[in-house]
């Protein structure tokens, strides 16, 4: 099954901290709360530009923990956009965002 969510962090390369989230559900844009629109999402990954495979740099919340931690604001976004409040949608959102997530310093631009 294809993920109904598409997430894009607008900045690439050495200026990741200057971007913002563009997230769509079935092609329709979502409106994120201001506190979420311009910062990393805190999903689990290795965000080290020098060694992206080094488990020592693994950080963030795994899917289950992240959903519990972010349920309140994400439910509000889903309700506003008429997205069913179903487990599969919360998981699909996490997976879409996780592919594009980042951390301050993960691009090396501020070094």
PDB file of N, CA and C in Angstrom:
ATOM      1  N   UNK A   1       0.839  -1.181   0.000  1.00  0.00           N
ATOM      2  CA  UNK A   1       0.000   0.000   0.000  1.00  0.00           C
ATOM      3  C   UNK A   1       0.889   1.251   0.000  1.00  0.00           C
ATOM      4  N   UNK A   2       0.574   2.177  -0.845  1.00  0.00           N
ATOM      5  CA  UNK A   2       1.342   3.414  -0.941  1.00  0.00           C
ATOM      6  C   UNK A   2       0.963   4.358   0.195  1.00  0.00           C
ATOM      7  N   UNK A   3       1.956   5.057   0.708  1.00  0.00           N
ATOM      8  CA  UNK A   3       1.740   5.986   1.806  1.00  0.00           C
ATOM      9  C   UNK A   3       0.926   7.179   1.303  1.00  0.00           C
ATOM     10  N   UNK A   4      -0.210   7.505   1.954  1.00  0.00           N
ATOM     11  CA  UNK A   4      -1.021   8.643   1.518  1.00  0.00           C
ATOM     12  C   UNK A   4      -0.390   9.992   1.888  1.00  0.00           C
ATOM     13  N   UNK A   5       0.639   9.956   2.737  1.00  0.00           N
ATOM     14  CA  UNK A   5       1.327  11.178   3.146  1.00  0.00           C
ATOM     15  C   UNK A   5       2.599  11.357   2.334  1.00  0.00           C
ATOM     16  N   UNK A   6       2.875  12.583   1.988  1.00  0.00           N
ATOM     17  CA  UNK A   6       4.146  12.937   1.360  1.00  0.00           C
ATOM     18  C   UNK A   6       4.713  14.100   2.164  1.00  0.00           C
ATOM     19  N   UNK A   7       5.955  13.916   2.646  1.00  0.00           N
ATOM     20  CA  UNK A   7       6.601  14.955   3.450  1.00  0.00           C
ATOM     21  C   UNK A   7       7.852  15.444   2.735  1.00  0.00           C
ATOM     22  N   UNK A   8       8.051  16.740   2.790  1.00  0.00           N
ATOM     23  CA  UNK A   8       9.230  17.355   2.202  1.00  0.00           C
ATOM     24  C   UNK A   8       9.751  18.429   3.143  1.00  0.00           C
ATOM     25  N   UNK A   9      11.044  18.342   3.455  1.00  0.00           N
ATOM     26  CA  UNK A   9      11.707  19.421   4.180  1.00  0.00           C
ATOM     27  C   UNK A   9      12.287  20.306   3.098  1.00  0.00           C
ATOM     28  N   UNK A  10      11.934  21.581   3.069  1.00  0.00           N
ATOM     29  CA  UNK A  10      12.211  22.425   1.910  1.00  0.00           C
ATOM     30  C   UNK A  10      13.676  22.761   1.685  1.00  0.00           C
ATOM     31  N   UNK A  11      14.483  22.721   2.716  1.00  0.00           N
ATOM     32  CA  UNK A  11      15.884  23.078   2.541  1.00  0.00           C
ATOM     33  C   UNK A  11      16.731  21.816   2.428  1.00  0.00           C
ATOM     34  N   UNK A  12      17.697  21.844   1.555  1.00  0.00           N
ATOM     35  CA  UNK A  12      18.589  20.699   1.326  1.00  0.00           C
ATOM     36  C   UNK A  12      20.032  21.161   1.480  1.00  0.00           C
ATOM     37  N   UNK A  13      20.938  20.225   1.516  1.00  0.00           N
ATOM     38  CA  UNK A  13      22.356  20.574   1.552  1.00  0.00           C
ATOM     39  C   UNK A  13      22.806  21.113   2.887  1.00  0.00           C
ATOM     40  N   UNK A  14      23.554  22.209   2.855  1.00  0.00           N
ATOM     41  CA  UNK A  14      24.174  22.745   4.064  1.00  0.00           C
ATOM     42  C   UNK A  14      23.368  23.833   4.768  1.00  0.00           C
ATOM     43  N   UNK A  15      22.079  23.912   4.489  1.00  0.00           N
ATOM     44  CA  UNK A  15      21.243  24.925   5.142  1.00  0.00           C
ATOM     45  C   UNK A  15      19.938  24.316   5.659  1.00  0.00           C
ATOM     46  N   UNK A  16      19.998  23.137   6.214  1.00  0.00           N
ATOM     47  CA  UNK A  16      18.787  22.454   6.656  1.00  0.00           C
ATOM     48  C   UNK A  16      17.960  23.285   7.636  1.00  0.00           C
ATOM     49  N   UNK A  17      18.612  24.015   8.524  1.00  0.00           N
ATOM     50  CA  UNK A  17      17.882  24.764   9.552  1.00  0.00           C
ATOM     51  C   UNK A  17      17.053  25.916   8.977  1.00  0.00           C
ATOM     52  N   UNK A  18      17.194  26.202   7.699  1.00  0.00           N
ATOM     53  CA  UNK A  18      16.452  27.310   7.088  1.00  0.00           C
ATOM     54  C   UNK A  18      15.169  26.870   6.386  1.00  0.00           C
ATOM     55  N   UNK A  19      14.829  25.601   6.490  1.00  0.00           N
ATOM     56  CA  UNK A  19      13.659  25.088   5.775  1.00  0.00           C
ATOM     57  C   UNK A  19      12.390  25.064   6.600  1.00  0.00           C
ATOM     58  N   UNK A  20      11.377  24.429   6.030  1.00  0.00           N
ATOM     59  CA  UNK A  20      10.113  24.193   6.712  1.00  0.00           C
ATOM     60  C   UNK A  20       9.459  22.963   6.094  1.00  0.00           C
ATOM     61  N   UNK A  21       8.484  22.425   6.801  1.00  0.00           N
ATOM     62  CA  UNK A  21       7.795  21.224   6.336  1.00  0.00           C
ATOM     63  C   UNK A  21       6.706  21.550   5.327  1.00  0.00           C
ATOM     64  N   UNK A  22       6.649  20.752   4.284  1.00  0.00           N
ATOM     65  CA  UNK A  22       5.526  20.718   3.344  1.00  0.00           C
ATOM     66  C   UNK A  22       5.032  19.270   3.380  1.00  0.00           C
ATOM     67  N   UNK A  23       3.861  19.087   3.953  1.00  0.00           N
ATOM     68  CA  UNK A  23       3.321  17.740   4.112  1.00  0.00           C
ATOM     69  C   UNK A  23       1.942  17.696   3.487  1.00  0.00           C
ATOM     70  N   UNK A  24       1.710  16.651   2.708  1.00  0.00           N
ATOM     71  CA  UNK A  24       0.422  16.470   2.034  1.00  0.00           C
ATOM     72  C   UNK A  24      -0.188  15.128   2.417  1.00  0.00           C
ATOM     73  N   UNK A  25      -1.497  15.102   2.421  1.00  0.00           N
ATOM     74  CA  UNK A  25      -2.247  13.860   2.588  1.00  0.00           C
ATOM     75  C   UNK A  25      -3.098  13.696   1.341  1.00  0.00           C
ATOM     76  N   UNK A  26      -2.846  12.636   0.600  1.00  0.00           N
ATOM     77  CA  UNK A  26      -3.543  12.381  -0.667  1.00  0.00           C
ATOM     78  C   UNK A  26      -3.535  13.619  -1.560  1.00  0.00           C
ATOM     79  N   UNK A  27      -2.390  14.299  -1.588  1.00  0.00           N
ATOM     80  CA  UNK A  27      -2.200  15.446  -2.465  1.00  0.00           C
ATOM     81  C   UNK A  27      -2.683  16.779  -1.908  1.00  0.00           C
ATOM     82  N   UNK A  28      -3.334  16.773  -0.761  1.00  0.00           N
ATOM     83  CA  UNK A  28      -3.829  18.014  -0.165  1.00  0.00           C
ATOM     84  C   UNK A  28      -2.882  18.462   0.950  1.00  0.00           C
ATOM     85  N   UNK A  29      -2.492  19.736   0.956  1.00  0.00           N
ATOM     86  CA  UNK A  29      -1.533  20.214   1.958  1.00  0.00           C
ATOM     87  C   UNK A  29      -2.127  20.240   3.370  1.00  0.00           C
ATOM     88  N   UNK A  30      -1.280  19.907   4.328  1.00  0.00           N
ATOM     89  CA  UNK A  30      -1.654  19.979   5.736  1.00  0.00           C
ATOM     90  C   UNK A  30      -1.098  21.261   6.337  1.00  0.00           C
ATOM     91  N   UNK A  31      -1.796  21.781   7.325  1.00  0.00           N
ATOM     92  CA  UNK A  31      -1.326  22.953   8.053  1.00  0.00           C
ATOM     93  C   UNK A  31      -0.828  22.471   9.411  1.00  0.00           C
ATOM     94  N   UNK A  32       0.478  22.602   9.615  1.00  0.00           N
ATOM     95  CA  UNK A  32       1.074  22.196  10.884  1.00  0.00           C
ATOM     96  C   UNK A  32       1.048  23.358  11.865  1.00  0.00           C
ATOM     97  N   UNK A  33       1.018  23.048  13.168  1.00  0.00           N
ATOM     98  CA  UNK A  33       1.136  24.131  14.151  1.00  0.00           C
ATOM     99  C   UNK A  33       2.476  24.833  13.986  1.00  0.00           C
ATOM    100  N   UNK A  34       2.515  26.112  14.294  1.00  0.00           N
ATOM    101  CA  UNK A  34       3.745  26.882  14.146  1.00  0.00           C
ATOM    102  C   UNK A  34       4.931  26.284  14.867  1.00  0.00           C
ATOM    103  N   UNK A  35       4.672  25.629  15.981  1.00  0.00           N
ATOM    104  CA  UNK A  35       5.763  25.023  16.745  1.00  0.00           C
ATOM    105  C   UNK A  35       6.352  23.799  16.048  1.00  0.00           C
ATOM    106  N   UNK A  36       5.690  23.278  15.055  1.00  0.00           N
ATOM    107  CA  UNK A  36       6.135  22.077  14.348  1.00  0.00           C
ATOM    108  C   UNK A  36       6.599  22.348  12.921  1.00  0.00           C
ATOM    109  N   UNK A  37       6.148  23.419  12.333  1.00  0.00           N
ATOM    110  CA  UNK A  37       6.358  23.656  10.909  1.00  0.00           C
ATOM    111  C   UNK A  37       7.805  23.928  10.520  1.00  0.00           C
ATOM    112  N   UNK A  38       8.605  24.444  11.464  1.00  0.00           N
ATOM    113  CA  UNK A  38       9.958  24.869  11.092  1.00  0.00           C
ATOM    114  C   UNK A  38      11.051  24.245  11.953  1.00  0.00           C
ATOM    115  N   UNK A  39      10.799  23.046  12.472  1.00  0.00           N
ATOM    116  CA  UNK A  39      11.840  22.368  13.236  1.00  0.00           C
ATOM    117  C   UNK A  39      11.789  20.874  12.948  1.00  0.00           C
ATOM    118  N   UNK A  40      12.829  20.175  13.357  1.00  0.00           N
ATOM    119  CA  UNK A  40      12.836  18.730  13.123  1.00  0.00           C
ATOM    120  C   UNK A  40      11.672  18.080  13.861  1.00  0.00           C
ATOM    121  N   UNK A  41      11.317  16.877  13.446  1.00  0.00           N
ATOM    122  CA  UNK A  41      10.175  16.183  14.036  1.00  0.00           C
ATOM    123  C   UNK A  41      10.561  15.234  15.161  1.00  0.00           C
ATOM    124  N   UNK A  42      11.830  14.999  15.366  1.00  0.00           N
ATOM    125  CA  UNK A  42      12.252  14.140  16.470  1.00  0.00           C
ATOM    126  C   UNK A  42      12.095  12.658  16.212  1.00  0.00           C
ATOM    127  N   UNK A  43      11.997  12.272  14.926  1.00  0.00           N
ATOM    128  CA  UNK A  43      11.896  10.852  14.612  1.00  0.00           C
ATOM    129  C   UNK A  43      13.273  10.195  14.719  1.00  0.00           C
ATOM    130  N   UNK A  44      13.276   8.882  14.775  1.00  0.00           N
ATOM    131  CA  UNK A  44      14.508   8.129  15.019  1.00  0.00           C
ATOM    132  C   UNK A  44      15.351   8.000  13.752  1.00  0.00           C
ATOM    133  N   UNK A  45      16.627   8.286  13.904  1.00  0.00           N
ATOM    134  CA  UNK A  45      17.553   8.148  12.794  1.00  0.00           C
ATOM    135  C   UNK A  45      18.964   8.511  13.214  1.00  0.00           C
ATOM    136  N   UNK A  46      19.885   8.315  12.302  1.00  0.00           N
ATOM    137  CA  UNK A  46      21.270   8.732  12.503  1.00  0.00           C
ATOM    138  C   UNK A  46      21.445  10.013  11.702  1.00  0.00           C
ATOM    139  N   UNK A  47      21.619  11.116  12.392  1.00  0.00           N
ATOM    140  CA  UNK A  47      21.676  12.420  11.747  1.00  0.00           C
ATOM    141  C   UNK A  47      23.082  13.004  11.855  1.00  0.00           C
ATOM    142  N   UNK A  48      24.056  12.246  11.422  1.00  0.00           N
ATOM    143  CA  UNK A  48      25.444  12.672  11.466  1.00  0.00           C
ATOM    144  C   UNK A  48      25.977  12.691  10.043  1.00  0.00           C
ATOM    145  N   UNK A  49      26.311  13.873   9.537  1.00  0.00           N
ATOM    146  CA  UNK A  49      26.745  13.984   8.145  1.00  0.00           C
ATOM    147  C   UNK A  49      28.100  13.333   7.901  1.00  0.00           C
ATOM    148  N   UNK A  50      28.915  13.213   8.933  1.00  0.00           N
ATOM    149  CA  UNK A  50      30.251  12.636   8.740  1.00  0.00           C
ATOM    150  C   UNK A  50      30.233  11.110   8.729  1.00  0.00           C
ATOM    151  N   UNK A  51      29.319  10.502   9.483  1.00  0.00           N
ATOM    152  CA  UNK A  51      29.231   9.044   9.522  1.00  0.00           C
ATOM    153  C   UNK A  51      27.772   8.633   9.694  1.00  0.00           C
ATOM    154  N   UNK A  52      27.005   8.640   8.604  1.00  0.00           N
ATOM    155  CA  UNK A  52      25.564   8.382   8.687  1.00  0.00           C
ATOM    156  C   UNK A  52      25.198   6.933   9.024  1.00  0.00           C
ATOM    157  N   UNK A  53      26.190   6.073   9.214  1.00  0.00           N
ATOM    158  CA  UNK A  53      25.910   4.688   9.577  1.00  0.00           C
ATOM    159  C   UNK A  53      26.336   4.345  10.998  1.00  0.00           C
ATOM    160  N   UNK A  54      26.896   5.299  11.726  1.00  0.00           N
ATOM    161  CA  UNK A  54      27.412   5.044  13.070  1.00  0.00           C
ATOM    162  C   UNK A  54      26.274   5.063  14.086  1.00  0.00           C
ATOM    163  N   UNK A  55      25.965   3.900  14.636  1.00  0.00           N
ATOM    164  CA  UNK A  55      24.878   3.747  15.598  1.00  0.00           C
ATOM    165  C   UNK A  55      25.057   4.614  16.848  1.00  0.00           C
ATOM    166  N   UNK A  56      26.280   5.062  17.120  1.00  0.00           N
ATOM    167  CA  UNK A  56      26.504   5.932  18.272  1.00  0.00           C
ATOM    168  C   UNK A  56      25.738   7.245  18.148  1.00  0.00           C
ATOM    169  N   UNK A  57      25.406   7.624  16.902  1.00  0.00           N
ATOM    170  CA  UNK A  57      24.707   8.879  16.659  1.00  0.00           C
ATOM    171  C   UNK A  57      23.202   8.688  16.455  1.00  0.00           C
ATOM    172  N   UNK A  58      22.696   7.499  16.753  1.00  0.00           N
ATOM    173  CA  UNK A  58      21.267   7.225  16.642  1.00  0.00           C
ATOM    174  C   UNK A  58      20.519   8.036  17.698  1.00  0.00           C
ATOM    175  N   UNK A  59      19.491   8.755  17.282  1.00  0.00           N
ATOM    176  CA  UNK A  59      18.714   9.567  18.210  1.00  0.00           C
ATOM    177  C   UNK A  59      17.275   9.682  17.733  1.00  0.00           C
ATOM    178  N   UNK A  60      16.431  10.193  18.607  1.00  0.00           N
ATOM    179  CA  UNK A  60      15.023  10.387  18.271  1.00  0.00           C
ATOM    180  C   UNK A  60      14.155   9.253  18.771  1.00  0.00           C
ATOM    181  N   UNK A  61      12.868   9.432  18.604  1.00  0.00           N
ATOM    182  CA  UNK A  61      11.886   8.464  19.083  1.00  0.00           C
ATOM    183  C   UNK A  61      11.508   7.483  17.988  1.00  0.00           C
ATOM    184  N   UNK A  62      11.365   6.206  18.383  1.00  0.00           N
ATOM    185  CA  UNK A  62      10.891   5.230  17.405  1.00  0.00           C
ATOM    186  C   UNK A  62       9.404   5.483  17.141  1.00  0.00           C
ATOM    187  N   UNK A  63       8.864   4.766  16.196  1.00  0.00           N
ATOM    188  CA  UNK A  63       7.500   5.034  15.726  1.00  0.00           C
ATOM    189  C   UNK A  63       6.461   5.037  16.840  1.00  0.00           C
ATOM    190  N   UNK A  64       6.430   3.993  17.669  1.00  0.00           N
ATOM    191  CA  UNK A  64       5.418   3.915  18.726  1.00  0.00           C
ATOM    192  C   UNK A  64       5.563   5.049  19.733  1.00  0.00           C
ATOM    193  N   UNK A  65       6.783   5.288  20.197  1.00  0.00           N
ATOM    194  CA  UNK A  65       7.016   6.361  21.170  1.00  0.00           C
ATOM    195  C   UNK A  65       6.660   7.727  20.585  1.00  0.00           C
ATOM    196  N   UNK A  66       7.033   7.948  19.319  1.00  0.00           N
ATOM    197  CA  UNK A  66       6.781   9.227  18.679  1.00  0.00           C
ATOM    198  C   UNK A  66       5.281   9.496  18.556  1.00  0.00           C
ATOM    199  N   UNK A  67       4.528   8.483  18.184  1.00  0.00           N
ATOM    200  CA  UNK A  67       3.082   8.655  18.028  1.00  0.00           C
ATOM    201  C   UNK A  67       2.449   9.031  19.367  1.00  0.00           C
ATOM    202  N   UNK A  68       2.821   8.337  20.429  1.00  0.00           N
ATOM    203  CA  UNK A  68       2.277   8.653  21.757  1.00  0.00           C
ATOM    204  C   UNK A  68       2.657  10.077  22.163  1.00  0.00           C
ATOM    205  N   UNK A  69       3.907  10.441  21.957  1.00  0.00           N
ATOM    206  CA  UNK A  69       4.412  11.762  22.353  1.00  0.00           C
ATOM    207  C   UNK A  69       3.754  12.905  21.574  1.00  0.00           C
ATOM    208  N   UNK A  70       3.374  12.648  20.325  1.00  0.00           N
ATOM    209  CA  UNK A  70       2.872  13.708  19.444  1.00  0.00           C
ATOM    210  C   UNK A  70       1.384  13.575  19.112  1.00  0.00           C
ATOM    211  N   UNK A  71       0.691  12.687  19.798  1.00  0.00           N
ATOM    212  CA  UNK A  71      -0.712  12.384  19.502  1.00  0.00           C
ATOM    213  C   UNK A  71      -1.619  13.619  19.545  1.00  0.00           C
ATOM    214  N   UNK A  72      -1.425  14.495  20.501  1.00  0.00           N
ATOM    215  CA  UNK A  72      -2.347  15.621  20.673  1.00  0.00           C
ATOM    216  C   UNK A  72      -2.331  16.573  19.478  1.00  0.00           C
ATOM    217  N   UNK A  73      -1.161  17.110  19.130  1.00  0.00           N
ATOM    218  CA  UNK A  73      -1.128  18.071  18.026  1.00  0.00           C
ATOM    219  C   UNK A  73      -1.400  17.389  16.692  1.00  0.00           C
ATOM    220  N   UNK A  74      -0.943  16.142  16.535  1.00  0.00           N
ATOM    221  CA  UNK A  74      -1.165  15.446  15.269  1.00  0.00           C
ATOM    222  C   UNK A  74      -2.647  15.121  15.078  1.00  0.00           C
ATOM    223  N   UNK A  75      -3.331  14.761  16.150  1.00  0.00           N
ATOM    224  CA  UNK A  75      -4.776  14.532  16.061  1.00  0.00           C
ATOM    225  C   UNK A  75      -5.499  15.796  15.630  1.00  0.00           C
ATOM    226  N   UNK A  76      -5.085  16.939  16.169  1.00  0.00           N
ATOM    227  CA  UNK A  76      -5.685  18.216  15.761  1.00  0.00           C
ATOM    228  C   UNK A  76      -5.493  18.461  14.265  1.00  0.00           C
ATOM    229  N   UNK A  77      -4.296  18.182  13.757  1.00  0.00           N
ATOM    230  CA  UNK A  77      -4.021  18.350  12.323  1.00  0.00           C
ATOM    231  C   UNK A  77      -4.900  17.410  11.504  1.00  0.00           C
ATOM    232  N   UNK A  78      -5.014  16.164  11.943  1.00  0.00           N
ATOM    233  CA  UNK A  78      -5.847  15.194  11.226  1.00  0.00           C
ATOM    234  C   UNK A  78      -7.312  15.627  11.218  1.00  0.00           C
ATOM    235  N   UNK A  79      -7.820  16.050  12.351  1.00  0.00           N
ATOM    236  CA  UNK A  79      -9.221  16.479  12.436  1.00  0.00           C
ATOM    237  C   UNK A  79      -9.463  17.679  11.521  1.00  0.00           C
ATOM    238  N   UNK A  80      -8.551  18.637  11.534  1.00  0.00           N
ATOM    239  CA  UNK A  80      -8.674  19.831  10.693  1.00  0.00           C
ATOM    240  C   UNK A  80      -8.698  19.469   9.211  1.00  0.00           C
ATOM    241  N   UNK A  81      -8.015  18.389   8.852  1.00  0.00           N
ATOM    242  CA  UNK A  81      -7.912  17.997   7.443  1.00  0.00           C
ATOM    243  C   UNK A  81      -8.797  16.807   7.085  1.00  0.00           C
ATOM    244  N   UNK A  82      -9.700  16.433   7.993  1.00  0.00           N
ATOM    245  CA  UNK A  82     -10.621  15.304   7.765  1.00  0.00           C
ATOM    246  C   UNK A  82      -9.902  13.990   7.474  1.00  0.00           C
ATOM    247  N   UNK A  83      -8.807  13.762   8.175  1.00  0.00           N
ATOM    248  CA  UNK A  83      -8.067  12.511   8.059  1.00  0.00           C
ATOM    249  C   UNK A  83      -8.539  11.611   9.196  1.00  0.00           C
ATOM    250  N   UNK A  84      -8.947  10.389   8.880  1.00  0.00           N
ATOM    251  CA  UNK A  84      -9.416   9.495   9.946  1.00  0.00           C
ATOM    252  C   UNK A  84      -8.341   9.275  11.018  1.00  0.00           C
ATOM    253  N   UNK A  85      -8.773   9.326  12.277  1.00  0.00           N
ATOM    254  CA  UNK A  85      -7.873   9.119  13.410  1.00  0.00           C
ATOM    255  C   UNK A  85      -7.675   7.615  13.607  1.00  0.00           C
ATOM    256  N   UNK A  86      -6.936   7.019  12.688  1.00  0.00           N
ATOM    257  CA  UNK A  86      -6.684   5.582  12.720  1.00  0.00           C
ATOM    258  C   UNK A  86      -5.187   5.334  12.851  1.00  0.00           C
ATOM    259  N   UNK A  87      -4.854   4.254  13.528  1.00  0.00           N
ATOM    260  CA  UNK A  87      -3.458   3.920  13.778  1.00  0.00           C
ATOM    261  C   UNK A  87      -2.633   3.912  12.500  1.00  0.00           C
ATOM    262  N   UNK A  88      -3.158   3.341  11.451  1.00  0.00           N
ATOM    263  CA  UNK A  88      -2.389   3.252  10.203  1.00  0.00           C
ATOM    264  C   UNK A  88      -2.031   4.639   9.658  1.00  0.00           C
ATOM    265  N   UNK A  89      -2.885   5.636   9.865  1.00  0.00           N
ATOM    266  CA  UNK A  89      -2.579   6.991   9.404  1.00  0.00           C
ATOM    267  C   UNK A  89      -1.493   7.649  10.240  1.00  0.00           C
ATOM    268  N   UNK A  90      -1.514   7.426  11.554  1.00  0.00           N
ATOM    269  CA  UNK A  90      -0.447   7.963  12.404  1.00  0.00           C
ATOM    270  C   UNK A  90       0.891   7.342  12.027  1.00  0.00           C
ATOM    271  N   UNK A  91       0.902   6.048  11.765  1.00  0.00           N
ATOM    272  CA  UNK A  91       2.133   5.361  11.379  1.00  0.00           C
ATOM    273  C   UNK A  91       2.622   5.837  10.008  1.00  0.00           C
ATOM    274  N   UNK A  92       1.701   6.027   9.084  1.00  0.00           N
ATOM    275  CA  UNK A  92       2.072   6.492   7.742  1.00  0.00           C
ATOM    276  C   UNK A  92       2.663   7.901   7.811  1.00  0.00           C
ATOM    277  N   UNK A  93       2.091   8.758   8.652  1.00  0.00           N
ATOM    278  CA  UNK A  93       2.626  10.107   8.822  1.00  0.00           C
ATOM    279  C   UNK A  93       4.056  10.038   9.341  1.00  0.00           C
ATOM    280  N   UNK A  94       4.276   9.255  10.393  1.00  0.00           N
ATOM    281  CA  UNK A  94       5.626   9.103  10.953  1.00  0.00           C
ATOM    282  C   UNK A  94       6.610   8.649   9.872  1.00  0.00           C
ATOM    283  N   UNK A  95       6.246   7.648   9.114  1.00  0.00           N
ATOM    284  CA  UNK A  95       7.158   7.088   8.099  1.00  0.00           C
ATOM    285  C   UNK A  95       7.480   8.103   7.017  1.00  0.00           C
ATOM    286  N   UNK A  96       6.505   8.901   6.624  1.00  0.00           N
ATOM    287  CA  UNK A  96       6.756   9.921   5.601  1.00  0.00           C
ATOM    288  C   UNK A  96       7.704  10.993   6.136  1.00  0.00           C
ATOM    289  N   UNK A  97       7.463  11.444   7.346  1.00  0.00           N
ATOM    290  CA  UNK A  97       8.286  12.490   7.954  1.00  0.00           C
ATOM    291  C   UNK A  97       9.686  11.963   8.267  1.00  0.00           C
ATOM    292  N   UNK A  98       9.776  10.726   8.734  1.00  0.00           N
ATOM    293  CA  UNK A  98      11.055  10.149   9.108  1.00  0.00           C
ATOM    294  C   UNK A  98      12.043  10.143   7.942  1.00  0.00           C
ATOM    295  N   UNK A  99      11.563   9.950   6.740  1.00  0.00           N
ATOM    296  CA  UNK A  99      12.441   9.944   5.552  1.00  0.00           C
ATOM    297  C   UNK A  99      13.091  11.297   5.300  1.00  0.00           C
ATOM    298  N   UNK A 100      12.439  12.373   5.736  1.00  0.00           N
ATOM    299  CA  UNK A 100      12.920  13.729   5.484  1.00  0.00           C
ATOM    300  C   UNK A 100      13.436  14.435   6.734  1.00  0.00           C
ATOM    301  N   UNK A 101      13.352  13.759   7.871  1.00  0.00           N
ATOM    302  CA  UNK A 101      13.713  14.418   9.127  1.00  0.00           C
ATOM    303  C   UNK A 101      15.200  14.751   9.168  1.00  0.00           C
ATOM    304  N   UNK A 102      15.560  15.622  10.054  1.00  0.00           N
ATOM    305  CA  UNK A 102      16.920  16.148  10.145  1.00  0.00           C
ATOM    306  C   UNK A 102      17.161  16.605  11.589  1.00  0.00           C
ATOM    307  N   UNK A 103      18.370  17.023  11.874  1.00  0.00           N
ATOM    308  CA  UNK A 103      18.698  17.618  13.165  1.00  0.00           C
ATOM    309  C   UNK A 103      19.620  18.796  12.931  1.00  0.00           C
ATOM    310  N   UNK A 104      19.563  19.769  13.818  1.00  0.00           N
ATOM    311  CA  UNK A 104      20.464  20.884  13.747  1.00  0.00           C
ATOM    312  C   UNK A 104      21.897  20.339  13.804  1.00  0.00           C
ATOM    313  N   UNK A 105      22.692  20.718  12.841  1.00  0.00           N
ATOM    314  CA  UNK A 105      24.072  20.228  12.766  1.00  0.00           C
ATOM    315  C   UNK A 105      24.229  18.986  11.911  1.00  0.00           C
ATOM    316  N   UNK A 106      23.122  18.374  11.466  1.00  0.00           N
ATOM    317  CA  UNK A 106      23.240  17.136  10.703  1.00  0.00           C
ATOM    318  C   UNK A 106      23.726  17.350   9.271  1.00  0.00           C
ATOM    319  N   UNK A 107      23.777  18.593   8.828  1.00  0.00           N
ATOM    320  CA  UNK A 107      24.257  18.876   7.468  1.00  0.00           C
ATOM    321  C   UNK A 107      25.666  19.439   7.468  1.00  0.00           C
ATOM    322  N   UNK A 108      26.151  19.868   8.620  1.00  0.00           N
ATOM    323  CA  UNK A 108      27.496  20.435   8.698  1.00  0.00           C
ATOM    324  C   UNK A 108      27.588  21.879   8.287  1.00  0.00           C
ATOM    325  N   UNK A 109      26.471  22.515   7.952  1.00  0.00           N
ATOM    326  CA  UNK A 109      26.498  23.897   7.482  1.00  0.00           C
ATOM    327  C   UNK A 109      26.910  24.909   8.538  1.00  0.00           C
ATOM    328  N   UNK A 110      26.683  24.587   9.798  1.00  0.00           N
ATOM    329  CA  UNK A 110      26.987  25.543  10.868  1.00  0.00           C
ATOM    330  C   UNK A 110      28.396  25.352  11.438  1.00  0.00           C
ATOM    331  N   UNK A 111      29.097  24.387  10.916  1.00  0.00           N
ATOM    332  CA  UNK A 111      30.447  24.111  11.443  1.00  0.00           C
ATOM    333  C   UNK A 111      31.436  25.141  10.922  1.00  0.00           C
TER     334      UNK A 111
END
